[in-house]
Amino acid sequence: DMLDPERLIQCPLVKHHRIRARRFPYHLVKCKESNPEIAKKLATCPFNARHLVPQADLSDHIMKCNDKAFMEQDVVGRSCEPSEEQLDNGSTWQAPPCDEDWETELLEGSESTFVW
């Protein structure tokens, strides 16, 4: 199950490292620091920072990345929302009336003393 936080994931830097999914982002940070020469040879996927692939394979990975679909759905979803200009021109929303009157409340005042 891809959503299971206890599943084991293979580290892209050191192949014999197996890390629980919930700890994987933290492991990547530490492993990059411990293995700077290997980290230099890897590129980070623009759709998921947990995807580290050899720099030469990055364009191929981008074409096939499963997380790309989530980004595309988000972009398509946002393009269907009305723009600010459309909202400004056609909005009929009005703020509800405000029943608060701070000046009156201040003048009426409370006889009780504020204690911190």
PDB file of C-alpha atoms in Angstrom:
ATOM      1  CA  ASP A   1       0.000   0.000   0.000  1.00  0.00           C
ATOM      2  CA  MET A   2       1.550   3.284  -1.134  1.00  0.00           C
ATOM      3  CA  LEU A   3      -0.064   5.223   1.727  1.00  0.00           C
ATOM      4  CA  ASP A   4       1.208   2.959   4.498  1.00  0.00           C
ATOM      5  CA  PRO A   5       3.636   5.000   6.670  1.00  0.00           C
ATOM      6  CA  GLU A   6       5.321   1.777   7.834  1.00  0.00           C
ATOM      7  CA  ARG A   7       6.250   0.465   4.369  1.00  0.00           C
ATOM      8  CA  LEU A   8       9.952   0.258   3.591  1.00  0.00           C
ATOM      9  CA  ILE A   9      11.452   2.416   0.854  1.00  0.00           C
ATOM     10  CA  GLN A  10      14.876   1.990  -0.684  1.00  0.00           C
ATOM     11  CA  CYS A  11      17.131   5.025  -0.367  1.00  0.00           C
ATOM     12  CA  PRO A  12      18.114   6.448  -3.790  1.00  0.00           C
ATOM     13  CA  LEU A  13      21.569   7.387  -2.466  1.00  0.00           C
ATOM     14  CA  VAL A  14      22.682   4.217  -0.684  1.00  0.00           C
ATOM     15  CA  LYS A  15      20.887   1.183  -2.083  1.00  0.00           C
ATOM     16  CA  HIS A  16      21.201  -0.979   1.029  1.00  0.00           C
ATOM     17  CA  HIS A  17      19.371   1.629   3.167  1.00  0.00           C
ATOM     18  CA  ARG A  18      15.720   0.689   3.758  1.00  0.00           C
ATOM     19  CA  ILE A  19      13.685   3.391   5.500  1.00  0.00           C
ATOM     20  CA  ARG A  20      10.093   3.550   6.730  1.00  0.00           C
ATOM     21  CA  ALA A  21       7.988   5.866   4.563  1.00  0.00           C
ATOM     22  CA  ARG A  22       7.182   8.171   7.467  1.00  0.00           C
ATOM     23  CA  ARG A  23      10.899   8.784   8.091  1.00  0.00           C
ATOM     24  CA  PHE A  24      11.975   8.934   4.437  1.00  0.00           C
ATOM     25  CA  PRO A  25      12.130  12.761   4.013  1.00  0.00           C
ATOM     26  CA  TYR A  26      14.317  13.075   7.116  1.00  0.00           C
ATOM     27  CA  HIS A  27      16.559  10.251   5.941  1.00  0.00           C
ATOM     28  CA  LEU A  28      17.061  11.910   2.552  1.00  0.00           C
ATOM     29  CA  VAL A  29      18.309  15.112   4.180  1.00  0.00           C
ATOM     30  CA  LYS A  30      20.775  13.266   6.409  1.00  0.00           C
ATOM     31  CA  CYS A  31      21.875  10.855   3.710  1.00  0.00           C
ATOM     32  CA  LYS A  32      22.575  13.714   1.261  1.00  0.00           C
ATOM     33  CA  GLU A  33      24.760  15.369   3.903  1.00  0.00           C
ATOM     34  CA  SER A  34      26.600  12.113   4.587  1.00  0.00           C
ATOM     35  CA  ASN A  35      27.068  11.274   0.907  1.00  0.00           C
ATOM     36  CA  PRO A  36      27.693  14.574  -0.934  1.00  0.00           C
ATOM     37  CA  GLU A  37      29.509  12.933  -3.858  1.00  0.00           C
ATOM     38  CA  ILE A  38      26.566  10.641  -4.609  1.00  0.00           C
ATOM     39  CA  ALA A  39      24.057  13.472  -4.036  1.00  0.00           C
ATOM     40  CA  LYS A  40      25.826  15.624  -6.674  1.00  0.00           C
ATOM     41  CA  LYS A  41      25.078  12.988  -9.307  1.00  0.00           C
ATOM     42  CA  LEU A  42      21.344  12.930  -8.562  1.00  0.00           C
ATOM     43  CA  ALA A  43      18.633  15.385  -9.569  1.00  0.00           C
ATOM     44  CA  THR A  44      15.425  16.152  -7.677  1.00  0.00           C
ATOM     45  CA  CYS A  45      12.092  15.614  -9.383  1.00  0.00           C
ATOM     46  CA  PRO A  46      10.137  18.898  -9.715  1.00  0.00           C
ATOM     47  CA  PHE A  47       6.894  17.079  -8.813  1.00  0.00           C
ATOM     48  CA  ASN A  48       8.098  15.230  -5.712  1.00  0.00           C
ATOM     49  CA  ALA A  49      11.254  16.125  -3.774  1.00  0.00           C
ATOM     50  CA  ARG A  50      11.460  12.525  -2.530  1.00  0.00           C
ATOM     51  CA  HIS A  51      12.281  11.387  -6.058  1.00  0.00           C
ATOM     52  CA  LEU A  52      16.032  11.512  -6.617  1.00  0.00           C
ATOM     53  CA  VAL A  53      17.165  10.181  -9.979  1.00  0.00           C
ATOM     54  CA  PRO A  54      20.437  10.256 -11.911  1.00  0.00           C
ATOM     55  CA  GLN A  55      20.734  13.624 -13.650  1.00  0.00           C
ATOM     56  CA  ALA A  56      20.856  11.972 -17.069  1.00  0.00           C
ATOM     57  CA  ASP A  57      17.496  10.262 -16.374  1.00  0.00           C
ATOM     58  CA  LEU A  58      15.634  13.309 -15.060  1.00  0.00           C
ATOM     59  CA  SER A  59      13.795  14.191 -18.289  1.00  0.00           C
ATOM     60  CA  ASP A  60      12.643  10.581 -18.674  1.00  0.00           C
ATOM     61  CA  HIS A  61      11.518  10.510 -15.043  1.00  0.00           C
ATOM     62  CA  ILE A  62       9.565  13.765 -15.484  1.00  0.00           C
ATOM     63  CA  MET A  63       7.669  12.267 -18.410  1.00  0.00           C
ATOM     64  CA  LYS A  64       6.715   9.159 -16.399  1.00  0.00           C
ATOM     65  CA  CYS A  65       6.398  10.564 -12.854  1.00  0.00           C
ATOM     66  CA  ASN A  66       3.142   9.541 -11.166  1.00  0.00           C
ATOM     67  CA  ASP A  67       3.052  12.777  -9.179  1.00  0.00           C
ATOM     68  CA  LYS A  68       2.952  14.786 -12.394  1.00  0.00           C
ATOM     69  CA  ALA A  69      -0.731  13.869 -12.749  1.00  0.00           C
ATOM     70  CA  PHE A  70      -1.525  15.439  -9.367  1.00  0.00           C
ATOM     71  CA  MET A  71       0.162  18.673 -10.427  1.00  0.00           C
ATOM     72  CA  GLU A  72      -1.655  18.711 -13.760  1.00  0.00           C
ATOM     73  CA  GLN A  73      -5.009  18.168 -12.028  1.00  0.00           C
ATOM     74  CA  ASP A  74      -4.244  21.041  -9.667  1.00  0.00           C
ATOM     75  CA  VAL A  75      -3.326  23.368 -12.557  1.00  0.00           C
ATOM     76  CA  VAL A  76      -6.432  22.384 -14.547  1.00  0.00           C
ATOM     77  CA  GLY A  77      -8.598  22.830 -11.456  1.00  0.00           C
ATOM     78  CA  ARG A  78      -7.246  26.324 -10.871  1.00  0.00           C
ATOM     79  CA  SER A  79      -7.712  27.357 -14.496  1.00  0.00           C
ATOM     80  CA  CYS A  80     -11.430  26.587 -14.142  1.00  0.00           C
ATOM     81  CA  GLU A  81     -11.811  28.958 -11.199  1.00  0.00           C
ATOM     82  CA  PRO A  82     -12.951  32.507 -12.048  1.00  0.00           C
ATOM     83  CA  SER A  83     -10.217  35.138 -12.208  1.00  0.00           C
ATOM     84  CA  GLU A  84     -10.064  38.076  -9.791  1.00  0.00           C
ATOM     85  CA  GLU A  85     -11.198  40.380 -12.585  1.00  0.00           C
ATOM     86  CA  GLN A  86     -14.282  38.226 -13.195  1.00  0.00           C
ATOM     87  CA  LEU A  87     -15.027  38.239  -9.480  1.00  0.00           C
ATOM     88  CA  ASP A  88     -14.620  42.026  -9.234  1.00  0.00           C
ATOM     89  CA  ASN A  89     -16.932  42.679 -12.174  1.00  0.00           C
ATOM     90  CA  GLY A  90     -19.656  40.146 -11.511  1.00  0.00           C
ATOM     91  CA  SER A  91     -19.691  39.515  -7.767  1.00  0.00           C
ATOM     92  CA  THR A  92     -22.911  40.182  -5.901  1.00  0.00           C
ATOM     93  CA  TRP A  93     -21.530  39.233  -2.500  1.00  0.00           C
ATOM     94  CA  GLN A  94     -21.919  41.822   0.227  1.00  0.00           C
ATOM     95  CA  ALA A  95     -20.470  41.856   3.702  1.00  0.00           C
ATOM     96  CA  PRO A  96     -23.004  41.147   6.456  1.00  0.00           C
ATOM     97  CA  PRO A  97     -23.973  44.122   8.644  1.00  0.00           C
ATOM     98  CA  CYS A  98     -21.772  44.662  11.668  1.00  0.00           C
ATOM     99  CA  ASP A  99     -23.576  44.908  15.011  1.00  0.00           C
ATOM    100  CA  GLU A 100     -20.496  45.912  16.974  1.00  0.00           C
ATOM    101  CA  ASP A 101     -20.016  49.486  18.156  1.00  0.00           C
ATOM    102  CA  TRP A 102     -16.777  49.769  20.046  1.00  0.00           C
ATOM    103  CA  GLU A 103     -17.196  53.458  20.856  1.00  0.00           C
ATOM    104  CA  THR A 104     -20.545  52.842  22.572  1.00  0.00           C
ATOM    105  CA  GLU A 105     -19.126  49.895  24.467  1.00  0.00           C
ATOM    106  CA  LEU A 106     -16.202  52.047  25.588  1.00  0.00           C
ATOM    107  CA  LEU A 107     -18.489  54.884  26.777  1.00  0.00           C
ATOM    108  CA  GLU A 108     -20.814  52.503  28.595  1.00  0.00           C
ATOM    109  CA  GLY A 109     -17.696  50.981  30.076  1.00  0.00           C
ATOM    110  CA  SER A 110     -17.541  48.178  32.473  1.00  0.00           C
ATOM    111  CA  GLU A 111     -17.132  48.915  36.155  1.00  0.00           C
ATOM    112  CA  SER A 112     -15.086  45.759  36.603  1.00  0.00           C
ATOM    113  CA  THR A 113     -11.339  46.209  36.584  1.00  0.00           C
ATOM    114  CA  PHE A 114      -9.282  44.127  34.200  1.00  0.00           C
ATOM    115  CA  VAL A 115      -6.966  41.791  36.065  1.00  0.00           C
ATOM    116  CA  TRP A 116      -4.129  40.004  34.268  1.00  0.00           C
TER     117      TRP A 116
END
